[in-house]
PDB file of C-alpha atoms and ligand atoms in Angstrom:
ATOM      1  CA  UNK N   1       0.000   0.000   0.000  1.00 49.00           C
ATOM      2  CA  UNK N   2       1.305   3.611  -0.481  1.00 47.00           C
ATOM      3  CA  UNK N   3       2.221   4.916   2.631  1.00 50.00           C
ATOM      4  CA  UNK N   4       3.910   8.484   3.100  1.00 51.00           C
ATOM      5  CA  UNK N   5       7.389   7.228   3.279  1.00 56.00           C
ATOM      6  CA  UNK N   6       7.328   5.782  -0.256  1.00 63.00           C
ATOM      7  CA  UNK N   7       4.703   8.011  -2.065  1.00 75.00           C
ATOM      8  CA  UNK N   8       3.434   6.368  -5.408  1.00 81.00           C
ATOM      9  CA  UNK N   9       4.528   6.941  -8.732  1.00 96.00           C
ATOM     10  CA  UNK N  10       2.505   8.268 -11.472  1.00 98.00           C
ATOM     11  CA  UNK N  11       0.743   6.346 -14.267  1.00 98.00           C
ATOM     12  CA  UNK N  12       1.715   8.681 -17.301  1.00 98.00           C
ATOM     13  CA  UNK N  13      -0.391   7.690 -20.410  1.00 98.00           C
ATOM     14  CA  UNK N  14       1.091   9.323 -23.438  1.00 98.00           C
ATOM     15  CA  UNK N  15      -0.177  10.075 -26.840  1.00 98.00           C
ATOM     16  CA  UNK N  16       2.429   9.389 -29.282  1.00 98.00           C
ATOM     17  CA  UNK N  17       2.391   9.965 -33.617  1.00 98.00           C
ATOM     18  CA  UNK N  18      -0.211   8.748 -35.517  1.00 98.00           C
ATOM     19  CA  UNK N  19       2.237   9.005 -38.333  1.00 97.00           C
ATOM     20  CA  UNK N  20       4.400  12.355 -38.537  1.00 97.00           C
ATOM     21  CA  UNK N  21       7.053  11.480 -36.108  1.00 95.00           C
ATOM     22  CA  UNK N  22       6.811  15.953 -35.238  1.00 95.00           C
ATOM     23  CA  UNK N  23       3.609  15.029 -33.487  1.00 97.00           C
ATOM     24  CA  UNK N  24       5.433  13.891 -30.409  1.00 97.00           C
ATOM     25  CA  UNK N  25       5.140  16.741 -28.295  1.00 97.00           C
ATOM     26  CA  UNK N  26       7.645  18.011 -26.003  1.00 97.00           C
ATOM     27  CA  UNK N  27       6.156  17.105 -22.925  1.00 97.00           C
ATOM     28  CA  UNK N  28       5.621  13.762 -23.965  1.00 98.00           C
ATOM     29  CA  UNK N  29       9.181  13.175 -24.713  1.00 97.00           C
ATOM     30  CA  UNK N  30      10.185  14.655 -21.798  1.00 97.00           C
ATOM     31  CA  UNK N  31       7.772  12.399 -19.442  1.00 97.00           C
ATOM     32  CA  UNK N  32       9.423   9.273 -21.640  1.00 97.00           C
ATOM     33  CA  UNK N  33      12.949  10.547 -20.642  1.00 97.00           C
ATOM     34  CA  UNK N  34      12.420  11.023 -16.875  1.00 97.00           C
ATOM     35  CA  UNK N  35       9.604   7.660 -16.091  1.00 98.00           C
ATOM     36  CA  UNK N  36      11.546   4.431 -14.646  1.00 97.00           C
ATOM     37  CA  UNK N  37      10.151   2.424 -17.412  1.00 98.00           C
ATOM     38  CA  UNK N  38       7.393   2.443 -20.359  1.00 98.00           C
ATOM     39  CA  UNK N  39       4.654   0.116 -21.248  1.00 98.00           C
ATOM     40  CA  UNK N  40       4.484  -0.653 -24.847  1.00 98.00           C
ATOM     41  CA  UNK N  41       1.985  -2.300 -26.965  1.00 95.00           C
ATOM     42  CA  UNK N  42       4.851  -3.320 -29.013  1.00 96.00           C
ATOM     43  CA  UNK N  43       8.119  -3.162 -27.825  1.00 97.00           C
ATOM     44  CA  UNK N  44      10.245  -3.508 -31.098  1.00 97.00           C
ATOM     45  CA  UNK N  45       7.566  -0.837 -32.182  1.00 96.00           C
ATOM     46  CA  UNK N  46       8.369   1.466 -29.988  1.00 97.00           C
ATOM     47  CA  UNK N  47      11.596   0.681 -29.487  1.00 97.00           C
ATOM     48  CA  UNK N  48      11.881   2.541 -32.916  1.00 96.00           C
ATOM     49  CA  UNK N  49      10.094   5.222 -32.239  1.00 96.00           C
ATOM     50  CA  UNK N  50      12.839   5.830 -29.207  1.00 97.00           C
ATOM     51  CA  UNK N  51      15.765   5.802 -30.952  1.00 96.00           C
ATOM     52  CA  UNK N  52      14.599   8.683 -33.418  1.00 95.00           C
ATOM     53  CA  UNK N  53      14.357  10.462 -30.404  1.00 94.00           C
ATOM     54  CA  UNK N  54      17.785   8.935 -29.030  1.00 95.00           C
ATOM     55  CA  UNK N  55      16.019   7.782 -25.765  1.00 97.00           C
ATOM     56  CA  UNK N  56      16.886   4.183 -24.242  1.00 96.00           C
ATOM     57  CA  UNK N  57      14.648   2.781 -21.487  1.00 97.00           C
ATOM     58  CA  UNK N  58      13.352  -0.413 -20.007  1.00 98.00           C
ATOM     59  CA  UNK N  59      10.234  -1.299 -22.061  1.00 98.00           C
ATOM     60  CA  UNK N  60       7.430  -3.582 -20.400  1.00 98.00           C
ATOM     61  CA  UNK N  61       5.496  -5.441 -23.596  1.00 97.00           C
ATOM     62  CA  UNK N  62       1.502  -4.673 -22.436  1.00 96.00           C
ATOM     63  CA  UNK N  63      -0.951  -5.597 -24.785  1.00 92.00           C
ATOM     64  CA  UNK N  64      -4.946  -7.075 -25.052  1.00 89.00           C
ATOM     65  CA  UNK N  65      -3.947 -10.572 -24.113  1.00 91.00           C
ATOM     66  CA  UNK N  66      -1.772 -10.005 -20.911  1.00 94.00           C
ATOM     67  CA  UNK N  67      -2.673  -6.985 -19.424  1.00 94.00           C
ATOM     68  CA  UNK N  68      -5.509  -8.507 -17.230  1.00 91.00           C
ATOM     69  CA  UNK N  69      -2.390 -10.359 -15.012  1.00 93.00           C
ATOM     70  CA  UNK N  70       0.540  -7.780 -15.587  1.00 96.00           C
ATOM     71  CA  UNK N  71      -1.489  -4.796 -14.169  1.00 97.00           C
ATOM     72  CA  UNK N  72      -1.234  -5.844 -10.085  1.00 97.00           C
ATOM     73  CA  UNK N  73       2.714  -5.847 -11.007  1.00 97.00           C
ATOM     74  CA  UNK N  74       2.661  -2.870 -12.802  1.00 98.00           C
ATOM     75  CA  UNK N  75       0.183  -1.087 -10.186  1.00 98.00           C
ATOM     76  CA  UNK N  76       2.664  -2.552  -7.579  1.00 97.00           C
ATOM     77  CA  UNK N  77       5.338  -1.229  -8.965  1.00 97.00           C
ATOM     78  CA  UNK N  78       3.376   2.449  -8.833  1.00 98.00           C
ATOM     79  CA  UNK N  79       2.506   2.135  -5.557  1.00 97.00           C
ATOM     80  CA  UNK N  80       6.389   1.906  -4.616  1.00 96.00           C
ATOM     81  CA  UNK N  81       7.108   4.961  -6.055  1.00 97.00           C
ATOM     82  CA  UNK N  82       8.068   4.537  -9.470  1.00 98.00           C
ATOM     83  CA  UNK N  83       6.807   6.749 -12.406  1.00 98.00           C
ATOM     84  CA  UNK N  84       5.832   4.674 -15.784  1.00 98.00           C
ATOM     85  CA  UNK N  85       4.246   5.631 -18.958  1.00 98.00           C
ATOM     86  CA  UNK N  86       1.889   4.058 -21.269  1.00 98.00           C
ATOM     87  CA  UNK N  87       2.124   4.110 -24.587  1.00 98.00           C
ATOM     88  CA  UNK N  88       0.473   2.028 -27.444  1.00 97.00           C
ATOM     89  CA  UNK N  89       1.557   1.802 -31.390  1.00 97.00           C
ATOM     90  CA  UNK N  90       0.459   5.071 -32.589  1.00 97.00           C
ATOM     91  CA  UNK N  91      -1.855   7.751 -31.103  1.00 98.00           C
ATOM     92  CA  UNK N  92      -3.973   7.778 -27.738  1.00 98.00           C
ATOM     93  CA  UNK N  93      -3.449   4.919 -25.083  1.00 98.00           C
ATOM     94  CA  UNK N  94      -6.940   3.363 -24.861  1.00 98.00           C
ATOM     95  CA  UNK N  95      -8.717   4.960 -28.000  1.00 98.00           C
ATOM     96  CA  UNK N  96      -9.143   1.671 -29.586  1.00 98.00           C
ATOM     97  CA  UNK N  97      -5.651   0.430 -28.053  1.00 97.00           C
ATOM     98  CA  UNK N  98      -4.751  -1.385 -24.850  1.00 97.00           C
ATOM     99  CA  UNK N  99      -4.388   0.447 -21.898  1.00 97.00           C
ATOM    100  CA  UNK N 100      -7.837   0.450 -20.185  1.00 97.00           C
ATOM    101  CA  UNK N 101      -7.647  -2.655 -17.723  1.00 97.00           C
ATOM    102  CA  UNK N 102      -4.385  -1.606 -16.249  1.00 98.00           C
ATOM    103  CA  UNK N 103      -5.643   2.771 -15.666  1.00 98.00           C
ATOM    104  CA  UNK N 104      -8.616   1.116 -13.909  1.00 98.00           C
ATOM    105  CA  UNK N 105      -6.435  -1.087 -11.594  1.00 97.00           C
ATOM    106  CA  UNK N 106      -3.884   2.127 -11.288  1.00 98.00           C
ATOM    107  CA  UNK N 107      -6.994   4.598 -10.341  1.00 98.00           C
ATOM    108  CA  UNK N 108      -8.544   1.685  -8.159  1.00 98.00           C
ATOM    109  CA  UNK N 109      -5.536   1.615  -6.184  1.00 97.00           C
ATOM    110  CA  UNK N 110      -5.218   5.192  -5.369  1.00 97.00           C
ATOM    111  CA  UNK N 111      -2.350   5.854  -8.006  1.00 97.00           C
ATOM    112  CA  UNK N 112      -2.299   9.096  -9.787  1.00 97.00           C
ATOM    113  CA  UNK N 113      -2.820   8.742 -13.640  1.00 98.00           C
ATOM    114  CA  UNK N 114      -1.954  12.036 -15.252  1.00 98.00           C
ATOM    115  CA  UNK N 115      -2.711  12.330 -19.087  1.00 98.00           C
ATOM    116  CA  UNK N 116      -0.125  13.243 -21.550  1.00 98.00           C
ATOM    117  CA  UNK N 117      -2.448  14.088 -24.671  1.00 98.00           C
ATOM    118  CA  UNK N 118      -1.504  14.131 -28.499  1.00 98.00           C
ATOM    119  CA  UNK N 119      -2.409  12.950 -31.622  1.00 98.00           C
ATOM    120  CA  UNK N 120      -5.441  10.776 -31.474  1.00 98.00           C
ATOM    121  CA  UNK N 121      -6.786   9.719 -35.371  1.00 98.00           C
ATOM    122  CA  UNK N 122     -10.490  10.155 -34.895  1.00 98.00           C
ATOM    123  CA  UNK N 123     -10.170  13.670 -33.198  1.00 98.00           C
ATOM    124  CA  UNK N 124      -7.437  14.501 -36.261  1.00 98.00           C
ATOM    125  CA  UNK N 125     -10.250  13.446 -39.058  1.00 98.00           C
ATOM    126  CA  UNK N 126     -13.279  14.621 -37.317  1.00 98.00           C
ATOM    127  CA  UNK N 127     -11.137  18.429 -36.798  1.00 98.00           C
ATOM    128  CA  UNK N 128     -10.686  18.170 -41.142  1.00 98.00           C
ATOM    129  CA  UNK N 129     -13.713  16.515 -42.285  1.00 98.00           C
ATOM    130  CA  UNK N 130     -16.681  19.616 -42.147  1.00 97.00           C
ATOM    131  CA  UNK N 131     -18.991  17.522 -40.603  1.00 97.00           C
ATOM    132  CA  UNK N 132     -20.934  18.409 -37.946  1.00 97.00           C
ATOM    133  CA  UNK N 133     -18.368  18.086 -34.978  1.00 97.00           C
ATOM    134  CA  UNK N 134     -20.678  19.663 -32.076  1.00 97.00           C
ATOM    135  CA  UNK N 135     -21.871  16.247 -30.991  1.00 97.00           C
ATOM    136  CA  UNK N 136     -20.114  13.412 -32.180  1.00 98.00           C
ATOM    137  CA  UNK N 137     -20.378   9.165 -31.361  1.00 98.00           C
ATOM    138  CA  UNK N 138     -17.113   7.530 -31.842  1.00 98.00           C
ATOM    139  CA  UNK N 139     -17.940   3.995 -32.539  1.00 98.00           C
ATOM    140  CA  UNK N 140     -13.921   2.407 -33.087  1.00 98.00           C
ATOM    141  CA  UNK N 141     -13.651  -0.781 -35.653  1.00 98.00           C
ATOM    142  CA  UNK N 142     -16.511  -2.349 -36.883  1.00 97.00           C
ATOM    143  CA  UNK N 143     -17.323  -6.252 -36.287  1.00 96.00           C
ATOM    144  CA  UNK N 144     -14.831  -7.963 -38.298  1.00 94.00           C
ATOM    145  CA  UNK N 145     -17.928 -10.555 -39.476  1.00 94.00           C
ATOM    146  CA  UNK N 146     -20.492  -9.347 -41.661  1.00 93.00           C
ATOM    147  CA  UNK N 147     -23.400  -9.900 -40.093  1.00 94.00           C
ATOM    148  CA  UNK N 148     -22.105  -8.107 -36.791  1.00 96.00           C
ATOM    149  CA  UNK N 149     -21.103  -5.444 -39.037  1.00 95.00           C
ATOM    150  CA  UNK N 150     -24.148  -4.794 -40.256  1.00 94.00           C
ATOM    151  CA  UNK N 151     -26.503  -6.153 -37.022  1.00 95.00           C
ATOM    152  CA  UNK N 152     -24.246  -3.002 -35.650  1.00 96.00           C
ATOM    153  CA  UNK N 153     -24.834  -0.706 -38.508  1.00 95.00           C
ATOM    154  CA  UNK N 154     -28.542  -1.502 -38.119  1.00 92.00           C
ATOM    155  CA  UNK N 155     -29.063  -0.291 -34.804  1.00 94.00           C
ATOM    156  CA  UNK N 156     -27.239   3.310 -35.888  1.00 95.00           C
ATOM    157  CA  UNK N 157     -29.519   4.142 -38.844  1.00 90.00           C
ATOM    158  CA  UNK N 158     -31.196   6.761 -36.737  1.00 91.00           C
ATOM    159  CA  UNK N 159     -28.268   7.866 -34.510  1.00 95.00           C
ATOM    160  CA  UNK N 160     -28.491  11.696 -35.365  1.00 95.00           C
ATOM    161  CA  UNK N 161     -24.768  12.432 -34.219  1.00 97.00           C
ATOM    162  CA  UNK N 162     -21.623  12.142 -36.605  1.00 98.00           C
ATOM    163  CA  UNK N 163     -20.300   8.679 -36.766  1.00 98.00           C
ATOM    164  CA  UNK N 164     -16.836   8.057 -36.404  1.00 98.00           C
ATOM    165  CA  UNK N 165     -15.335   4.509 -37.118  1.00 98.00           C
ATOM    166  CA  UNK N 166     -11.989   2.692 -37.657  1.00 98.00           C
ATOM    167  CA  UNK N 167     -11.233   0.775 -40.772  1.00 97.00           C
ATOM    168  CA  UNK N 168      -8.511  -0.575 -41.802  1.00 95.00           C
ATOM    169  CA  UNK N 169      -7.335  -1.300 -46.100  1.00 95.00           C
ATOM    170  CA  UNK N 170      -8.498  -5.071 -46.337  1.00 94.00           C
ATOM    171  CA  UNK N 171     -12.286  -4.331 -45.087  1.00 95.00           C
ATOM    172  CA  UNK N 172     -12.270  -0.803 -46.543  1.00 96.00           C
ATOM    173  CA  UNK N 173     -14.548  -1.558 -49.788  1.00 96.00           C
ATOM    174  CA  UNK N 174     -16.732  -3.852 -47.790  1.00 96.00           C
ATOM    175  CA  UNK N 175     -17.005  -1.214 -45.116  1.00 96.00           C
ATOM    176  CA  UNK N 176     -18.202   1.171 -47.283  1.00 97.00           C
ATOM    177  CA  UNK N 177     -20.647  -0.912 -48.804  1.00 97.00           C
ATOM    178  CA  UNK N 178     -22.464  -2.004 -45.755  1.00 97.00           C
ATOM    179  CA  UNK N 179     -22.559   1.403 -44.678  1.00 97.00           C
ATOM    180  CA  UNK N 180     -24.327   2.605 -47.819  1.00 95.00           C
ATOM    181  CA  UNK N 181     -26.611  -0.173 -47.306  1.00 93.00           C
ATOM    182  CA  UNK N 182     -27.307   0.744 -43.961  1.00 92.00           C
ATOM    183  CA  UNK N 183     -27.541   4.547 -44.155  1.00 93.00           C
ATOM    184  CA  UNK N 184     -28.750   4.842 -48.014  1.00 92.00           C
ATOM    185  CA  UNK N 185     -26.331   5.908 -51.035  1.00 93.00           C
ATOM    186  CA  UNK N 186     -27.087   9.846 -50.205  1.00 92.00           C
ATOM    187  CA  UNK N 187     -25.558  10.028 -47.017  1.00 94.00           C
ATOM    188  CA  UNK N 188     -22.799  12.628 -46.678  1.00 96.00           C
ATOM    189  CA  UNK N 189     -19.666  11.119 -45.471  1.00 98.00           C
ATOM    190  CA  UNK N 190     -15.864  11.734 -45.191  1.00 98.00           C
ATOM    191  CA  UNK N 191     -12.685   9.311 -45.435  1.00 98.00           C
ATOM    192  CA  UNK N 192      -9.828  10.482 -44.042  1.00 98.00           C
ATOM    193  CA  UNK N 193      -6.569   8.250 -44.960  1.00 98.00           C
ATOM    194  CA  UNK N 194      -3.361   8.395 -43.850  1.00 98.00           C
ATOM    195  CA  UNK N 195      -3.187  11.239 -41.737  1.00 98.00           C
ATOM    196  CA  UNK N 196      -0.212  13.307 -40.938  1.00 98.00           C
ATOM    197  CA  UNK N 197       1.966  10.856 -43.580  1.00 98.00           C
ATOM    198  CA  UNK N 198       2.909  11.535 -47.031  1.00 97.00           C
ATOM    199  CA  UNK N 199       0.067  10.437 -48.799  1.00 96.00           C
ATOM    200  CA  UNK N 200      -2.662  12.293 -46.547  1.00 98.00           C
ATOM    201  CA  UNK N 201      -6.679  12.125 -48.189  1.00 97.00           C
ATOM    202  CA  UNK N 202      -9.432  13.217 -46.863  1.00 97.00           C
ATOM    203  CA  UNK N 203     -12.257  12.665 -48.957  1.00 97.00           C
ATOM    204  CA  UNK N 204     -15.720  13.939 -48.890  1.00 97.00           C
ATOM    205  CA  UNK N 205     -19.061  13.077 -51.191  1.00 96.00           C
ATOM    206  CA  UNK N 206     -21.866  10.649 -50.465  1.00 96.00           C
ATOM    207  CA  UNK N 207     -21.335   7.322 -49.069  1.00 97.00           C
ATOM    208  CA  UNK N 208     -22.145   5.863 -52.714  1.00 97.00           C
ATOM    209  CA  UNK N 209     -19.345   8.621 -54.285  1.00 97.00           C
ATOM    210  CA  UNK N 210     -16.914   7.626 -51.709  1.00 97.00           C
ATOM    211  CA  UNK N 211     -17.236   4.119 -52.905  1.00 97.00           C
ATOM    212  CA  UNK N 212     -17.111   4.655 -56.397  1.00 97.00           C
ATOM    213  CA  UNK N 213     -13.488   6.818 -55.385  1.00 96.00           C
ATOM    214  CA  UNK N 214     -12.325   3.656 -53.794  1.00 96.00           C
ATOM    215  CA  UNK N 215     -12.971   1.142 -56.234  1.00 95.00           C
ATOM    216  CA  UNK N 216     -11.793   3.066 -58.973  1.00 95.00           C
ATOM    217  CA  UNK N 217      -8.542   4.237 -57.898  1.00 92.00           C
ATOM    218  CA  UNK N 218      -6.529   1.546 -55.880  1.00 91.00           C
ATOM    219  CA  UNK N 219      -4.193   4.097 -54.076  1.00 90.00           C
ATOM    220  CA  UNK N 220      -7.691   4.975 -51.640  1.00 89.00           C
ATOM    221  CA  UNK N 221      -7.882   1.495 -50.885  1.00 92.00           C
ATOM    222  CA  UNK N 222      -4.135   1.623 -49.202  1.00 94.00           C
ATOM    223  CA  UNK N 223      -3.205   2.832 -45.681  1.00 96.00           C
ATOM    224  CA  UNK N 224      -5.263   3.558 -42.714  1.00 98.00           C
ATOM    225  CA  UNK N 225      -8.719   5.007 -42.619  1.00 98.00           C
ATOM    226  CA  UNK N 226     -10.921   6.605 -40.059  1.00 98.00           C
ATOM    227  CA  UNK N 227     -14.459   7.129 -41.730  1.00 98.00           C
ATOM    228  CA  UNK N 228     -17.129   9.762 -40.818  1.00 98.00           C
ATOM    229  CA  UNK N 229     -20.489   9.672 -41.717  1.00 98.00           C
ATOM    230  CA  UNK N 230     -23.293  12.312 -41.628  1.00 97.00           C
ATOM    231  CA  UNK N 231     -25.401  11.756 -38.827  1.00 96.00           C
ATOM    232  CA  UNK N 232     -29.523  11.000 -39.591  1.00 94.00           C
ATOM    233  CA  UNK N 233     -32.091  13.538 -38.255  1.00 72.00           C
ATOM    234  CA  UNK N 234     -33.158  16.446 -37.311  1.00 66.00           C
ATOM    235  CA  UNK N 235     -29.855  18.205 -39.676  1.00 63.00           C
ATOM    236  CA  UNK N 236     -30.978  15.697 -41.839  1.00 64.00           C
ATOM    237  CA  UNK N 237     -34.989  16.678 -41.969  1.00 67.00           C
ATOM    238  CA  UNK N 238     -33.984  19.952 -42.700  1.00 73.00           C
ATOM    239  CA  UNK N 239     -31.712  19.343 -45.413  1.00 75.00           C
ATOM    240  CA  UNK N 240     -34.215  17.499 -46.782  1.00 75.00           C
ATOM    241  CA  UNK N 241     -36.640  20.280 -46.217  1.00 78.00           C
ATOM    242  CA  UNK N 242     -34.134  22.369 -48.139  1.00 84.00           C
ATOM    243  CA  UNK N 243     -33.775  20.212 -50.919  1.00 85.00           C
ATOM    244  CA  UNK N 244     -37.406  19.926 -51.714  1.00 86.00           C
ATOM    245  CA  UNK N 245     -37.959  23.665 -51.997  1.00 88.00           C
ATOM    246  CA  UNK N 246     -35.034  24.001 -54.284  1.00 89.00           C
ATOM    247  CA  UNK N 247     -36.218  21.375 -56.065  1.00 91.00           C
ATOM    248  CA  UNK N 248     -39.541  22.702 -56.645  1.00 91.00           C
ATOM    249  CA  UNK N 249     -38.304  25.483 -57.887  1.00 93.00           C
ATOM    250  CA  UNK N 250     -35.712  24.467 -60.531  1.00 91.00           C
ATOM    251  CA  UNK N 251     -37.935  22.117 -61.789  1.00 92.00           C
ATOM    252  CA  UNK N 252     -40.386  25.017 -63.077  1.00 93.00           C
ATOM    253  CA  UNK N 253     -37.347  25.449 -65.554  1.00 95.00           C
ATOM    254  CA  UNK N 254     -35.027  22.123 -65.665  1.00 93.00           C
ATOM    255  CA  UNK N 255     -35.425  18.649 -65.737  1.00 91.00           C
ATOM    256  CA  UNK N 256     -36.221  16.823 -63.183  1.00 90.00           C
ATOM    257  CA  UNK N 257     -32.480  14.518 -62.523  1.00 89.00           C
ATOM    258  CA  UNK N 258     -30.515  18.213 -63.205  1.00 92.00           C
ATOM    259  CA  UNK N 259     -33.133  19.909 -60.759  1.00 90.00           C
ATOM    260  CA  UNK N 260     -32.574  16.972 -58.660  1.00 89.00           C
ATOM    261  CA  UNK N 261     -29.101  17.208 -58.844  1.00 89.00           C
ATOM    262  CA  UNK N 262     -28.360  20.833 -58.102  1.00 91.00           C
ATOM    263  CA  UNK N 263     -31.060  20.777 -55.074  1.00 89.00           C
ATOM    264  CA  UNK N 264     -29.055  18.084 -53.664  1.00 83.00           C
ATOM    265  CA  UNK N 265     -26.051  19.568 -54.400  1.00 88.00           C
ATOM    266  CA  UNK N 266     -26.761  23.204 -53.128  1.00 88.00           C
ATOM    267  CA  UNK N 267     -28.603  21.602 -49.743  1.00 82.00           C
ATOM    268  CA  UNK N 268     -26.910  18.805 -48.963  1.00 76.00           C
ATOM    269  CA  UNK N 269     -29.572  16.592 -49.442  1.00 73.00           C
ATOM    270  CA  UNK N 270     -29.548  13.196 -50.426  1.00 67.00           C
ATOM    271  CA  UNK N 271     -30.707  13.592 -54.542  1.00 72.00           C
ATOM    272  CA  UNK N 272     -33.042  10.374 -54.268  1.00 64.00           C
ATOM    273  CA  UNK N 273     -34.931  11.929 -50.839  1.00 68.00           C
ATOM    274  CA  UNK N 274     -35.771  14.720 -53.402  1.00 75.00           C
ATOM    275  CA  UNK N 275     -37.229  12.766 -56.586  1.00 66.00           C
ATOM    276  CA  UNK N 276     -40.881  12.732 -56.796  1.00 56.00           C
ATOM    277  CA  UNK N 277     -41.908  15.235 -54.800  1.00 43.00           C
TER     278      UNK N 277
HETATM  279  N1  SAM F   1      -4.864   4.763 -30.552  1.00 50.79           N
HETATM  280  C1  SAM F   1      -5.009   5.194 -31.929  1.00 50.79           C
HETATM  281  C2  SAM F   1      -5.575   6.611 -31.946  1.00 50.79           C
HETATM  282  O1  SAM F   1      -5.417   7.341 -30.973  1.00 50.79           O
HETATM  283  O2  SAM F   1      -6.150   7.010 -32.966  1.00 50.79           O
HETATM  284  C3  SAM F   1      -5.822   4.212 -32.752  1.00 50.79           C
HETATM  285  C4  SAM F   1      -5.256   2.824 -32.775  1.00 50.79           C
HETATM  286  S1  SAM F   1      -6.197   1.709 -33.736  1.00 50.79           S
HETATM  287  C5  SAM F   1      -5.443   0.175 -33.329  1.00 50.79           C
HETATM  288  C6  SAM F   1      -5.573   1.960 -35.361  1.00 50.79           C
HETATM  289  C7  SAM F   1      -6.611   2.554 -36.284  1.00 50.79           C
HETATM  290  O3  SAM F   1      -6.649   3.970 -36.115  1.00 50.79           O
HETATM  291  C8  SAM F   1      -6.320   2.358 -37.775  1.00 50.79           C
HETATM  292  O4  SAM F   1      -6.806   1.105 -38.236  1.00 50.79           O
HETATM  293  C9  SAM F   1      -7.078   3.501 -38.394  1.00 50.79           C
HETATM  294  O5  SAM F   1      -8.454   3.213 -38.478  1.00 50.79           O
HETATM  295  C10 SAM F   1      -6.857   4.604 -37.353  1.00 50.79           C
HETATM  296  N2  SAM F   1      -5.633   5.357 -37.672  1.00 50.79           N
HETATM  297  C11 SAM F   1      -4.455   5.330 -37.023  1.00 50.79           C
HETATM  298  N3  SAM F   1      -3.573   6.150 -37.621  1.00 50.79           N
HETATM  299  C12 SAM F   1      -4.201   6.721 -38.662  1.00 50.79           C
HETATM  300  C13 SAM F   1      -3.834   7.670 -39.668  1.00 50.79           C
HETATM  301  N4  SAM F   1      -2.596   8.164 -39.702  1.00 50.79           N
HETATM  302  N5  SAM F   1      -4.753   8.032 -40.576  1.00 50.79           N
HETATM  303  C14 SAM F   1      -6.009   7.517 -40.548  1.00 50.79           C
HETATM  304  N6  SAM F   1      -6.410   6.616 -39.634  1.00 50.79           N
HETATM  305  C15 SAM F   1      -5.533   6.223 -38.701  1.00 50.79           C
END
């Protein structure tokens, strides 16, 4: 137990790149330089990511399958007195990474576990994509399976936040395809690919246009992906509102599909919501 004699360390979770190694900040590197010892998703990993920055220090391997038993020794270790950080592969500890089992057992045991933000891919993509970022629901990877995928999609048809998920290049097309099934071809969406690295994309258009990009040009199916999607709703409703009254009126002088098309385009409106009316 920590007593006052030995006061416990700190539990220092640190956000490291999510690609541009200049997204380490200082205080991160300087937290790394002065803890006893990191935890590392992957050690060669990281490892690597040290040496750029000429640090060398004692690296504990901590990842999803033994981080239920190694957090009493690492918590033990805290409440000696030693300082550690936590670090995963790229980004924000916990944010789809390990991390979470072993800041419960820290907090539960009275250790201090002080933040040490950075780069984090959904916030990056969800700051560049233009979609409504007010309210947000960050959902991580889908279900690898397809019918989890889309028993999960399912039940967020009428979630009227943005979406956020994870994908990564080898479920990307199928991905976007159950989402356009789910949410309809219309729905305004954003893929944001490769962030901070050299080949940086972020894509916008309608699910159904952001599918056609990816199948047609093989360089969109590469790299990592976070995807956003419009949420459904009340923005939604009056979009669609929007859309009609434009459409109404440009149809006194086009036709219809170019009447369509512009209403959709000027509101933001899914084009097949406006047909017909
Ligand atoms: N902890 C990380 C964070 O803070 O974003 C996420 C780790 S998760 C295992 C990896 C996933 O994050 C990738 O499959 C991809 O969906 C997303 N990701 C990570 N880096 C990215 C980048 N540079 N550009 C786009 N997406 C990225």
């Amino acid at each position: 137990m920590q007593t006052a004699a030995t006061p416990a360390g700190t539990l220092f979770v640190v956000a490291t790149p999510i690609g541009n190694l200049g997204d380490l900040s200082p205080r991160a590197l300087d937290t790394l330089k002065a803890v006893a010892a990191i935890c590392a998703e992957d050690t060669r990993h990281t490892r690597q990511l040290l040496a750029h920055y000429g640090v060398e220090k004692p690296l504990v391997a901590l990842h999803e399958h033994n981080e239920e038993q190694l957090a009493a020794k690492i918590v033990a270790r805290l409440l000696a007195g030693e300082s550690l950080a936590l670090v995963s592969d790229a980004g924000t500890p916990l944010i789809s990474d390990p991390g979470f089992r072993l800041v419960r057992a820290a907090r539960a045991a009275g250790v201090r576990v002080s933040p040490v933000p950075g780069a984090c891919a959904f916030v990056a993509a969800l700051s560049a994509a233009g979609l409504p970022s007010d309210r947000f629901v960050f959902e991580g990877f889908l279900p690898a399976k397809a019918s989890g995928r889309r028993e999960r999609l399912a039940r967020l048809v009428a979630e009227t936040r943005t979406l956020v998920f994870y994908e990564s290049a080898h479920r990307i097309e199928e991905a976007l395809a159950d989402l356009a099934t789910a949410f309809g071809d219309e729905r305004p969406a954003v893929l944001a690919r490769e962030l901070t690295k050299l080949f940086e994309t972020v894509l916008d258009g309608t699910l159904a246009e952001l599918r056609a990009k990816v199948a047609t040009d093989a360089n969109q199916r590469k790299g990592e992906f976070v995807l956003l999607v419009h949420g459904a709703g009340e923005d939604a409703d009056a979009q669609i509102a929007e859309g009609r009254r434009l459409y109404a009126k440009l149809s006194e002088h086009l036709p219809p599909s170019t009447a369509a098309k512009l209403a959709a385009e000027l509101s933001g409106a899914p084009r097949k919501a406006l047909y017909g009316q």
